[in-house]
PDB file of C-alpha atoms in Angstrom:
ATOM      1  CA  MET A   7     192.483  -8.880 430.582  1.00  0.00           C
ATOM      2  CA  ILE A   8     194.680 -10.435 428.072  1.00  0.00           C
ATOM      3  CA  GLN A   9     197.081 -12.508 430.294  1.00  0.00           C
ATOM      4  CA  ASN A  10     200.849 -12.442 428.751  1.00  0.00           C
ATOM      5  CA  GLN A  11     202.378 -14.682 427.445  1.00  0.00           C
ATOM      6  CA  SER A  12     205.679 -12.691 427.472  1.00  0.00           C
ATOM      7  CA  VAL A  13     205.312 -13.088 431.391  1.00  0.00           C
ATOM      8  CA  GLU A  14     204.915 -17.226 431.273  1.00  0.00           C
ATOM      9  CA  LEU A  15     207.404 -17.729 428.363  1.00  0.00           C
ATOM     10  CA  PHE A  16     210.126 -15.955 430.507  1.00  0.00           C
ATOM     11  CA  PHE A  17     209.205 -18.004 433.806  1.00  0.00           C
ATOM     12  CA  TYR A  18     209.009 -21.108 431.626  1.00  0.00           C
ATOM     13  CA  GLN A  19     212.507 -20.961 430.363  1.00  0.00           C
ATOM     14  CA  ALA A  20     213.642 -19.344 433.396  1.00  0.00           C
ATOM     15  CA  ARG A  21     212.995 -23.033 435.369  1.00  0.00           C
ATOM     16  CA  LYS A  22     213.608 -24.891 432.379  1.00  0.00           C
ATOM     17  CA  LEU A  23     217.012 -23.409 432.581  1.00  0.00           C
ATOM     18  CA  SER A  24     217.142 -24.656 436.336  1.00  0.00           C
ATOM     19  CA  GLN A  25     216.715 -27.368 436.495  1.00  0.00           C
ATOM     20  CA  ASP A  26     219.515 -27.377 433.913  1.00  0.00           C
ATOM     21  CA  ALA A  27     221.492 -26.019 435.426  1.00  0.00           C
ATOM     22  CA  HIS A  28     221.104 -27.775 438.285  1.00  0.00           C
ATOM     23  CA  VAL A  29     221.834 -31.445 436.738  1.00  0.00           C
ATOM     24  CA  GLN A  30     224.616 -29.983 435.051  1.00  0.00           C
ATOM     25  CA  LEU A  31     226.075 -28.766 437.998  1.00  0.00           C
ATOM     26  CA  LEU A  32     226.356 -32.220 439.672  1.00  0.00           C
ATOM     27  CA  LEU A  33     227.144 -33.247 436.894  1.00  0.00           C
ATOM     28  CA  CYS A  34     230.520 -31.059 437.984  1.00  0.00           C
ATOM     29  CA  LEU A  35     230.903 -32.053 441.553  1.00  0.00           C
ATOM     30  CA  GLU A  36     232.304 -35.242 442.323  1.00  0.00           C
ATOM     31  CA  GLY A  37     232.004 -35.053 446.610  1.00  0.00           C
ATOM     32  CA  ASP A  38     233.488 -31.468 447.314  1.00  0.00           C
ATOM     33  CA  HIS A  39     235.917 -31.339 444.205  1.00  0.00           C
ATOM     34  CA  TRP A  40     235.392 -30.337 441.189  1.00  0.00           C
ATOM     35  CA  THR A  41     235.133 -32.664 437.920  1.00  0.00           C
ATOM     36  CA  GLU A  42     238.971 -32.161 436.266  1.00  0.00           C
ATOM     37  CA  GLU A  43     236.767 -32.496 432.596  1.00  0.00           C
ATOM     38  CA  GLU A  44     236.406 -29.027 431.114  1.00  0.00           C
ATOM     39  CA  GLU A  45     233.342 -29.597 428.501  1.00  0.00           C
ATOM     40  CA  LYS A  46     230.686 -29.855 431.685  1.00  0.00           C
ATOM     41  CA  ILE A  47     232.340 -26.719 433.623  1.00  0.00           C
ATOM     42  CA  HIS A  48     231.712 -25.546 429.674  1.00  0.00           C
ATOM     43  CA  ASP A  49     228.411 -26.260 429.871  1.00  0.00           C
ATOM     44  CA  LEU A  50     227.613 -24.781 432.914  1.00  0.00           C
ATOM     45  CA  ARG A  51     228.721 -20.998 432.223  1.00  0.00           C
ATOM     46  CA  VAL A  52     226.782 -21.662 429.484  1.00  0.00           C
ATOM     47  CA  ILE A  53     223.087 -22.401 430.759  1.00  0.00           C
ATOM     48  CA  PHE A  54     224.495 -19.533 433.036  1.00  0.00           C
ATOM     49  CA  ARG A  55     224.948 -17.433 430.291  1.00  0.00           C
ATOM     50  CA  GLN A  56     221.362 -18.090 428.238  1.00  0.00           C
ATOM     51  CA  LEU A  57     219.979 -17.889 432.398  1.00  0.00           C
ATOM     52  CA  LEU A  58     221.677 -13.851 432.727  1.00  0.00           C
ATOM     53  CA  SER A  59     220.457 -13.592 428.783  1.00  0.00           C
ATOM     54  CA  ILE A  60     216.670 -13.641 429.697  1.00  0.00           C
ATOM     55  CA  HIS A  61     217.519 -11.882 432.649  1.00  0.00           C
ATOM     56  CA  GLU A  62     218.037  -8.943 429.775  1.00  0.00           C
ATOM     57  CA  PHE A  63     215.748  -9.505 427.141  1.00  0.00           C
ATOM     58  CA  TYR A  64     212.879  -9.907 429.623  1.00  0.00           C
ATOM     59  CA  GLU A  65     214.271  -6.552 431.426  1.00  0.00           C
ATOM     60  CA  PRO A  66     210.952  -4.617 431.002  1.00  0.00           C
ATOM     61  CA  LEU A  67     208.740  -6.615 432.492  1.00  0.00           C
ATOM     62  CA  LEU A  68     210.857  -7.295 435.452  1.00  0.00           C
ATOM     63  CA  ARG A  69     211.770  -5.469 438.449  1.00  0.00           C
ATOM     64  CA  LEU A  70     214.393  -3.275 438.348  1.00  0.00           C
ATOM     65  CA  LYS A  71     216.097  -4.003 441.808  1.00  0.00           C
ATOM     66  CA  THR A  72     215.466  -7.681 442.267  1.00  0.00           C
ATOM     67  CA  ASN A  73     216.514  -7.888 438.504  1.00  0.00           C
ATOM     68  CA  LYS A  74     219.016  -6.596 439.341  1.00  0.00           C
ATOM     69  CA  LYS A  75     220.217  -9.249 442.294  1.00  0.00           C
ATOM     70  CA  ILE A  76     219.508 -12.088 440.145  1.00  0.00           C
ATOM     71  CA  LYS A  77     222.002 -10.427 437.181  1.00  0.00           C
ATOM     72  CA  ASN A  78     224.543  -9.954 439.999  1.00  0.00           C
ATOM     73  CA  ASN A  79     224.437 -13.433 440.830  1.00  0.00           C
ATOM     74  CA  TYR A  80     224.657 -15.473 437.554  1.00  0.00           C
ATOM     75  CA  GLN A  81     227.736 -12.950 437.028  1.00  0.00           C
ATOM     76  CA  LEU A  82     229.218 -14.095 440.322  1.00  0.00           C
ATOM     77  CA  LEU A  83     228.705 -17.976 439.308  1.00  0.00           C
ATOM     78  CA  LEU A  84     230.343 -17.407 436.032  1.00  0.00           C
ATOM     79  CA  ARG A  85     233.255 -15.357 437.794  1.00  0.00           C
ATOM     80  CA  SER A  86     233.791 -17.466 439.443  1.00  0.00           C
ATOM     81  CA  LEU A  87     234.516 -20.580 437.407  1.00  0.00           C
ATOM     82  CA  GLY A  88     235.913 -18.172 434.171  1.00  0.00           C
ATOM     83  CA  PRO A  89     240.334 -19.109 435.875  1.00  0.00           C
ATOM     84  CA  ARG A  90     238.503 -23.125 434.946  1.00  0.00           C
ATOM     85  CA  ARG A  91     237.623 -21.234 431.329  1.00  0.00           C
ATOM     86  CA  LYS A  92     240.112 -19.460 431.615  1.00  0.00           C
ATOM     87  CA  ALA A  93     242.746 -22.002 431.718  1.00  0.00           C
ATOM     88  CA  ASP A  94     241.246 -24.673 429.309  1.00  0.00           C
ATOM     89  CA  VAL A  95     242.332 -21.391 426.823  1.00  0.00           C
ATOM     90  CA  PHE A  96     244.773 -20.792 427.011  1.00  0.00           C
ATOM     91  CA  ARG A  97     246.103 -24.871 426.920  1.00  0.00           C
ATOM     92  CA  LYS A  98     244.479 -25.018 423.726  1.00  0.00           C
ATOM     93  CA  LEU A  99     246.028 -21.530 422.126  1.00  0.00           C
ATOM     94  CA  PHE A 100     249.315 -23.090 423.923  1.00  0.00           C
ATOM     95  CA  HIS A 101     248.704 -26.470 421.996  1.00  0.00           C
ATOM     96  CA  GLU A 102     247.704 -23.856 418.476  1.00  0.00           C
ATOM     97  CA  PHE A 103     251.682 -22.265 419.120  1.00  0.00           C
ATOM     98  CA  GLU A 104     253.048 -25.333 419.193  1.00  0.00           C
ATOM     99  CA  VAL A 105     251.243 -27.141 416.270  1.00  0.00           C
ATOM    100  CA  TYR A 106     252.983 -23.781 414.200  1.00  0.00           C
ATOM    101  CA  TRP A 107     256.534 -23.870 416.192  1.00  0.00           C
ATOM    102  CA  GLU A 108     257.060 -27.523 415.428  1.00  0.00           C
ATOM    103  CA  GLU A 109     256.070 -27.534 411.989  1.00  0.00           C
ATOM    104  CA  SER A 110     257.623 -23.921 411.131  1.00  0.00           C
ATOM    105  CA  GLY A 111     261.140 -26.918 412.465  1.00  0.00           C
ATOM    106  CA  LYS A 112     262.238 -24.405 415.337  1.00  0.00           C
ATOM    107  CA  THR A 113     263.278 -25.375 418.780  1.00  0.00           C
ATOM    108  CA  ILE A 114     263.938 -22.239 421.991  1.00  0.00           C
ATOM    109  CA  GLY A 115     264.302 -24.398 424.859  1.00  0.00           C
ATOM    110  CA  SER A 116     263.288 -27.074 426.634  1.00  0.00           C
ATOM    111  CA  GLU A 117     259.921 -28.692 427.366  1.00  0.00           C
ATOM    112  CA  GLU A 118     260.850 -27.791 431.532  1.00  0.00           C
ATOM    113  CA  GLU A 119     261.610 -24.257 430.694  1.00  0.00           C
ATOM    114  CA  LYS A 120     258.523 -23.949 428.922  1.00  0.00           C
ATOM    115  CA  ASN A 121     256.582 -25.759 430.522  1.00  0.00           C
ATOM    116  CA  ARG A 122     257.480 -22.935 433.255  1.00  0.00           C
ATOM    117  CA  VAL A 123     256.176 -19.677 430.869  1.00  0.00           C
ATOM    118  CA  LEU A 124     252.994 -22.601 430.827  1.00  0.00           C
ATOM    119  CA  HIS A 125     252.398 -22.281 434.373  1.00  0.00           C
ATOM    120  CA  SER A 126     253.830 -18.553 434.612  1.00  0.00           C
ATOM    121  CA  VAL A 127     250.715 -17.758 432.499  1.00  0.00           C
ATOM    122  CA  LEU A 128     247.676 -20.230 434.082  1.00  0.00           C
ATOM    123  CA  GLN A 129     248.361 -18.291 437.239  1.00  0.00           C
ATOM    124  CA  ASN A 130     246.278 -16.957 439.039  1.00  0.00           C
ATOM    125  CA  ASP A 131     247.384 -14.409 442.182  1.00  0.00           C
ATOM    126  CA  ARG A 132     244.140 -14.204 444.302  1.00  0.00           C
ATOM    127  CA  ARG A 133     243.335 -12.204 447.620  1.00  0.00           C
ATOM    128  CA  LYS A 134     240.527 -13.472 448.977  1.00  0.00           C
ATOM    129  CA  LYS A 135     239.073 -17.653 448.742  1.00  0.00           C
ATOM    130  CA  GLU A 136     236.806 -18.112 445.359  1.00  0.00           C
ATOM    131  CA  LEU A 137     233.701 -18.346 445.426  1.00  0.00           C
ATOM    132  CA  TYR A 138     234.308 -21.157 442.611  1.00  0.00           C
ATOM    133  CA  GLU A 139     236.628 -22.738 445.854  1.00  0.00           C
ATOM    134  CA  ASP A 140     234.390 -23.228 448.074  1.00  0.00           C
ATOM    135  CA  THR A 141     231.567 -25.387 446.638  1.00  0.00           C
ATOM    136  CA  PHE A 142     228.544 -25.890 449.334  1.00  0.00           C
ATOM    137  CA  GLN A 143     228.465 -21.777 449.239  1.00  0.00           C
ATOM    138  CA  PHE A 144     228.499 -22.082 444.895  1.00  0.00           C
ATOM    139  CA  ARG A 145     225.359 -24.483 445.361  1.00  0.00           C
ATOM    140  CA  MET A 146     223.788 -22.125 448.200  1.00  0.00           C
ATOM    141  CA  LEU A 147     224.053 -19.132 446.012  1.00  0.00           C
ATOM    142  CA  LEU A 148     222.805 -20.963 442.617  1.00  0.00           C
ATOM    143  CA  TYR A 149     219.652 -22.309 444.308  1.00  0.00           C
ATOM    144  CA  ARG A 150     218.969 -18.849 446.732  1.00  0.00           C
ATOM    145  CA  THR A 151     218.864 -17.442 443.003  1.00  0.00           C
ATOM    146  CA  VAL A 152     217.189 -19.775 441.259  1.00  0.00           C
ATOM    147  CA  SER A 153     214.404 -19.531 444.777  1.00  0.00           C
ATOM    148  CA  TRP A 154     212.463 -16.683 442.709  1.00  0.00           C
ATOM    149  CA  TYR A 155     211.561 -18.626 439.510  1.00  0.00           C
ATOM    150  CA  TYR A 156     209.013 -21.733 442.086  1.00  0.00           C
ATOM    151  CA  PHE A 157     208.510 -18.900 446.064  1.00  0.00           C
ATOM    152  CA  ASP A 158     208.304 -15.320 445.456  1.00  0.00           C
ATOM    153  CA  SER A 159     208.083 -14.632 441.264  1.00  0.00           C
ATOM    154  CA  GLU A 160     205.985 -12.171 441.386  1.00  0.00           C
ATOM    155  CA  SER A 161     208.715 -10.307 444.255  1.00  0.00           C
ATOM    156  CA  LEU A 162     210.327 -10.204 439.842  1.00  0.00           C
ATOM    157  CA  VAL A 163     207.357  -9.300 437.954  1.00  0.00           C
ATOM    158  CA  LYS A 164     207.081  -5.389 437.318  1.00  0.00           C
ATOM    159  CA  ASP A 165     202.559  -4.349 438.173  1.00  0.00           C
ATOM    160  CA  LYS A 166     201.483  -1.448 436.713  1.00  0.00           C
ATOM    161  CA  LYS A 167     198.713  -1.219 434.307  1.00  0.00           C
ATOM    162  CA  GLY A 168     198.010  -3.228 430.967  1.00  0.00           C
ATOM    163  CA  SER A 169     201.607  -4.100 431.470  1.00  0.00           C
ATOM    164  CA  MET A 170     199.548  -7.813 431.452  1.00  0.00           C
ATOM    165  CA  GLU A 171     198.484  -6.920 427.786  1.00  0.00           C
ATOM    166  CA  ASP A 172     199.838  -9.261 425.258  1.00  0.00           C
ATOM    167  CA  PRO A 173     198.572 -10.293 422.570  1.00  0.00           C
ATOM    168  CA  GLY A 174     200.606 -12.529 420.218  1.00  0.00           C
ATOM    169  CA  ASN A 175     203.994 -12.006 422.262  1.00  0.00           C
ATOM    170  CA  GLU A 176     203.998  -8.835 420.707  1.00  0.00           C
ATOM    171  CA  PHE A 177     206.521  -7.295 423.368  1.00  0.00           C
ATOM    172  CA  ILE A 178     208.232 -10.129 422.647  1.00  0.00           C
ATOM    173  CA  VAL A 179     208.492  -8.909 418.558  1.00  0.00           C
ATOM    174  CA  LYS A 180     209.257  -5.646 419.503  1.00  0.00           C
ATOM    175  CA  ARG A 181     211.916  -6.559 422.500  1.00  0.00           C
ATOM    176  CA  PHE A 182     213.742  -8.560 419.825  1.00  0.00           C
ATOM    177  CA  ASP A 183     213.526  -5.322 416.564  1.00  0.00           C
ATOM    178  CA  ARG A 184     214.692  -2.882 418.980  1.00  0.00           C
ATOM    179  CA  LEU A 185     217.418  -5.406 419.887  1.00  0.00           C
ATOM    180  CA  LEU A 186     218.504  -5.855 417.024  1.00  0.00           C
ATOM    181  CA  LYS A 187     218.686  -2.557 415.549  1.00  0.00           C
ATOM    182  CA  LYS A 188     220.990  -1.626 419.535  1.00  0.00           C
ATOM    183  CA  HIS A 189     223.186  -4.580 418.046  1.00  0.00           C
ATOM    184  CA  ARG A 190     223.926  -3.027 413.706  1.00  0.00           C
ATOM    185  CA  LYS A 191     225.079   0.281 415.541  1.00  0.00           C
ATOM    186  CA  LEU A 192     227.140  -2.060 417.634  1.00  0.00           C
ATOM    187  CA  GLU A 193     227.898  -4.052 414.731  1.00  0.00           C
ATOM    188  CA  LYS A 194     229.038   0.046 412.697  1.00  0.00           C
ATOM    189  CA  GLN A 195     231.395   1.176 416.098  1.00  0.00           C
ATOM    190  CA  ALA A 196     233.032  -2.835 416.289  1.00  0.00           C
ATOM    191  CA  TYR A 197     233.631  -1.600 412.818  1.00  0.00           C
ATOM    192  CA  SER A 198     237.307   0.689 414.660  1.00  0.00           C
ATOM    193  CA  GLY A 199     238.410  -2.951 415.866  1.00  0.00           C
ATOM    194  CA  GLU A 200     238.647  -1.181 419.194  1.00  0.00           C
ATOM    195  CA  ASP A 201     238.570  -4.747 421.644  1.00  0.00           C
ATOM    196  CA  ASP A 202     236.004  -3.485 423.844  1.00  0.00           C
ATOM    197  CA  LYS A 203     233.531  -2.537 421.249  1.00  0.00           C
ATOM    198  CA  ILE A 204     234.251  -5.906 420.256  1.00  0.00           C
ATOM    199  CA  HIS A 205     233.521  -7.055 423.677  1.00  0.00           C
ATOM    200  CA  LYS A 206     230.388  -5.111 423.722  1.00  0.00           C
ATOM    201  CA  LEU A 207     228.657  -6.684 420.542  1.00  0.00           C
ATOM    202  CA  ARG A 208     229.789 -10.248 421.734  1.00  0.00           C
ATOM    203  CA  LEU A 209     227.512  -9.325 425.411  1.00  0.00           C
ATOM    204  CA  GLU A 210     224.298  -7.888 423.084  1.00  0.00           C
ATOM    205  CA  GLY A 211     225.125 -10.510 420.529  1.00  0.00           C
ATOM    206  CA  LYS A 212     224.366 -13.368 423.534  1.00  0.00           C
ATOM    207  CA  ILE A 213     222.213 -11.994 424.006  1.00  0.00           C
ATOM    208  CA  LEU A 214     220.239 -11.592 420.617  1.00  0.00           C
ATOM    209  CA  TYR A 215     221.227 -15.233 420.307  1.00  0.00           C
ATOM    210  CA  TYR A 216     220.168 -17.097 422.812  1.00  0.00           C
ATOM    211  CA  ASN A 217     216.627 -15.384 423.156  1.00  0.00           C
ATOM    212  CA  LEU A 218     216.100 -16.405 418.870  1.00  0.00           C
ATOM    213  CA  ILE A 219     216.816 -19.854 419.415  1.00  0.00           C
ATOM    214  CA  PHE A 220     214.262 -20.405 422.701  1.00  0.00           C
ATOM    215  CA  CYS A 221     211.805 -18.268 420.604  1.00  0.00           C
ATOM    216  CA  LYS A 222     212.432 -19.322 417.424  1.00  0.00           C
ATOM    217  CA  SER A 223     208.497 -20.742 417.227  1.00  0.00           C
ATOM    218  CA  LEU A 224     206.978 -17.885 418.269  1.00  0.00           C
ATOM    219  CA  LEU A 225     209.018 -15.485 414.521  1.00  0.00           C
ATOM    220  CA  PRO A 226     208.788 -15.453 411.435  1.00  0.00           C
ATOM    221  CA  LEU A 227     211.935 -17.527 409.927  1.00  0.00           C
ATOM    222  CA  GLU A 228     213.909 -14.304 408.669  1.00  0.00           C
ATOM    223  CA  LYS A 229     214.899 -13.603 411.658  1.00  0.00           C
ATOM    224  CA  MET A 230     215.822 -17.809 412.503  1.00  0.00           C
ATOM    225  CA  LYS A 231     218.140 -16.878 409.412  1.00  0.00           C
ATOM    226  CA  GLU A 232     219.617 -13.680 412.025  1.00  0.00           C
ATOM    227  CA  ALA A 233     220.324 -16.295 414.419  1.00  0.00           C
ATOM    228  CA  GLU A 234     222.979 -18.126 411.909  1.00  0.00           C
ATOM    229  CA  ARG A 235     224.836 -14.949 411.714  1.00  0.00           C
ATOM    230  CA  LEU A 236     224.845 -14.560 414.929  1.00  0.00           C
ATOM    231  CA  LYS A 237     226.105 -17.435 416.113  1.00  0.00           C
ATOM    232  CA  LYS A 238     229.169 -17.008 413.198  1.00  0.00           C
ATOM    233  CA  LEU A 239     230.059 -13.466 415.384  1.00  0.00           C
ATOM    234  CA  HIS A 240     229.460 -15.116 419.092  1.00  0.00           C
ATOM    235  CA  ASP A 241     232.596 -17.443 417.453  1.00  0.00           C
ATOM    236  CA  VAL A 242     234.384 -15.380 415.754  1.00  0.00           C
ATOM    237  CA  THR A 243     234.328 -12.957 418.641  1.00  0.00           C
ATOM    238  CA  GLY A 244     235.221 -15.393 421.411  1.00  0.00           C
ATOM    239  CA  LYS A 245     237.552 -15.876 419.379  1.00  0.00           C
ATOM    240  CA  LEU A 246     238.977 -12.449 419.096  1.00  0.00           C
ATOM    241  CA  HIS A 247     238.247 -11.655 423.110  1.00  0.00           C
ATOM    242  CA  ASP A 248     240.155 -15.085 423.915  1.00  0.00           C
ATOM    243  CA  LEU A 249     243.366 -13.833 421.685  1.00  0.00           C
ATOM    244  CA  GLU A 250     243.882 -10.564 422.872  1.00  0.00           C
ATOM    245  CA  GLU A 251     243.872 -12.589 426.508  1.00  0.00           C
ATOM    246  CA  ILE A 252     246.829 -14.263 426.389  1.00  0.00           C
ATOM    247  CA  ARG A 253     248.373 -11.812 423.359  1.00  0.00           C
ATOM    248  CA  MET A 254     247.997  -8.803 427.084  1.00  0.00           C
ATOM    249  CA  VAL A 255     249.380 -10.938 429.715  1.00  0.00           C
ATOM    250  CA  LEU A 256     252.417 -13.045 427.314  1.00  0.00           C
ATOM    251  CA  TRP A 257     252.909  -8.639 426.978  1.00  0.00           C
ATOM    252  CA  LYS A 258     253.765  -9.032 431.099  1.00  0.00           C
ATOM    253  CA  ARG A 259     255.213 -12.068 431.062  1.00  0.00           C
ATOM    254  CA  ARG A 260     258.205 -10.848 429.136  1.00  0.00           C
ATOM    255  CA  LYS A 261     258.780  -8.043 432.079  1.00  0.00           C
ATOM    256  CA  ASN A 262     259.886 -11.291 434.085  1.00  0.00           C
ATOM    257  CA  GLY A 263     263.874 -12.511 432.108  1.00  0.00           C
ATOM    258  CA  GLU A 264     261.681 -15.718 430.722  1.00  0.00           C
ATOM    259  CA  ILE A 265     262.736 -17.295 427.172  1.00  0.00           C
ATOM    260  CA  GLN A 266     262.453 -14.160 425.511  1.00  0.00           C
ATOM    261  CA  GLU A 267     263.159 -15.917 421.728  1.00  0.00           C
ATOM    262  CA  TYR A 268     259.896 -17.828 423.069  1.00  0.00           C
ATOM    263  CA  LEU A 269     258.137 -15.270 423.826  1.00  0.00           C
ATOM    264  CA  GLU A 270     257.983 -12.474 421.379  1.00  0.00           C
ATOM    265  CA  GLU A 271     257.582 -15.183 418.575  1.00  0.00           C
ATOM    266  CA  MET A 272     254.396 -16.556 420.127  1.00  0.00           C
ATOM    267  CA  LEU A 273     253.818 -12.940 420.234  1.00  0.00           C
ATOM    268  CA  ARG A 274     253.879 -12.777 416.941  1.00  0.00           C
ATOM    269  CA  PHE A 275     251.728 -15.442 416.940  1.00  0.00           C
ATOM    270  CA  PHE A 276     248.711 -14.411 418.515  1.00  0.00           C
ATOM    271  CA  GLU A 277     248.697 -11.198 417.374  1.00  0.00           C
ATOM    272  CA  ALA A 278     248.821 -12.488 413.431  1.00  0.00           C
ATOM    273  CA  GLU A 279     246.167 -14.518 414.146  1.00  0.00           C
ATOM    274  CA  LYS A 280     244.171 -12.242 415.432  1.00  0.00           C
ATOM    275  CA  LYS A 281     244.663  -9.686 412.306  1.00  0.00           C
ATOM    276  CA  LYS A 282     243.878 -13.184 410.339  1.00  0.00           C
ATOM    277  CA  CYS A 283     239.907 -13.356 413.041  1.00  0.00           C
ATOM    278  CA  PHE A 284     239.398  -9.888 412.359  1.00  0.00           C
ATOM    279  CA  ILE A 285     239.485  -9.914 408.627  1.00  0.00           C
ATOM    280  CA  LYS A 286     236.862 -13.227 408.884  1.00  0.00           C
ATOM    281  CA  PHE A 287     234.894 -10.991 411.699  1.00  0.00           C
ATOM    282  CA  LEU A 288     235.127  -7.761 409.317  1.00  0.00           C
ATOM    283  CA  LYS A 289     233.259 -10.082 406.181  1.00  0.00           C
ATOM    284  CA  ILE A 290     230.365 -10.869 408.455  1.00  0.00           C
ATOM    285  CA  ILE A 291     229.498  -7.419 409.505  1.00  0.00           C
ATOM    286  CA  GLN A 292     229.140  -6.631 405.760  1.00  0.00           C
ATOM    287  CA  LYS A 293     226.645  -9.069 405.192  1.00  0.00           C
TER     288      LYS A 293
END
């Protein structure tokens, strides 16, 4: 029986990424508190996304129940870090608007009023304590999750007769072909401009992009050209997602009577930015 090279590659990547996550987590923590450096939090989120992506990619080789539990854990860790990411993104988008506002020569509202609007957008109304706020529980969930790669690996892989036969990483090559075809179909659906379809395309694109990078030594050059295109799509769909999120938040804030004219200008600005971003998106998927 031929040893399954694809399974070995999965565990190699999973163990390496889990070590990266441990190192990055230590950089993010200052005692029992999180760093204020958003780049470090961002890098930790990327590693969690990469871990999630390999579980999605190698899913046909993994036990359904165990794999689902691990994916749920990574999604929980990502959601916990979500408010920090959103706050960072919103501050950057507000800065883009401030630059535009200053260049237009318009003035509405005092700095105090504008800061109040920003604070109202950034505020996070939570009914229960976030996992993120308890650094010990956060670390324990991560360590319990990655322990599967080291101490319980057999329970993670499917045990089917013949499933270990994998000449020349045949599984990986076929898996990429299947996922690329699926991605092309999602591109056609996202052409409509519906936010949920664009978001779905973005998530599927992450799976492909990260795994193409991880497997680049095993794949022909034409497959790697796809990685460049996926990176462009990842960036533009991410921007579309952020612009839609802030647009929705501002739309709700309009009802609170806060500097109405200022909020209206912000809405118009971000809606115009979203239209420009969508045109860039269309140009990429039409190639």
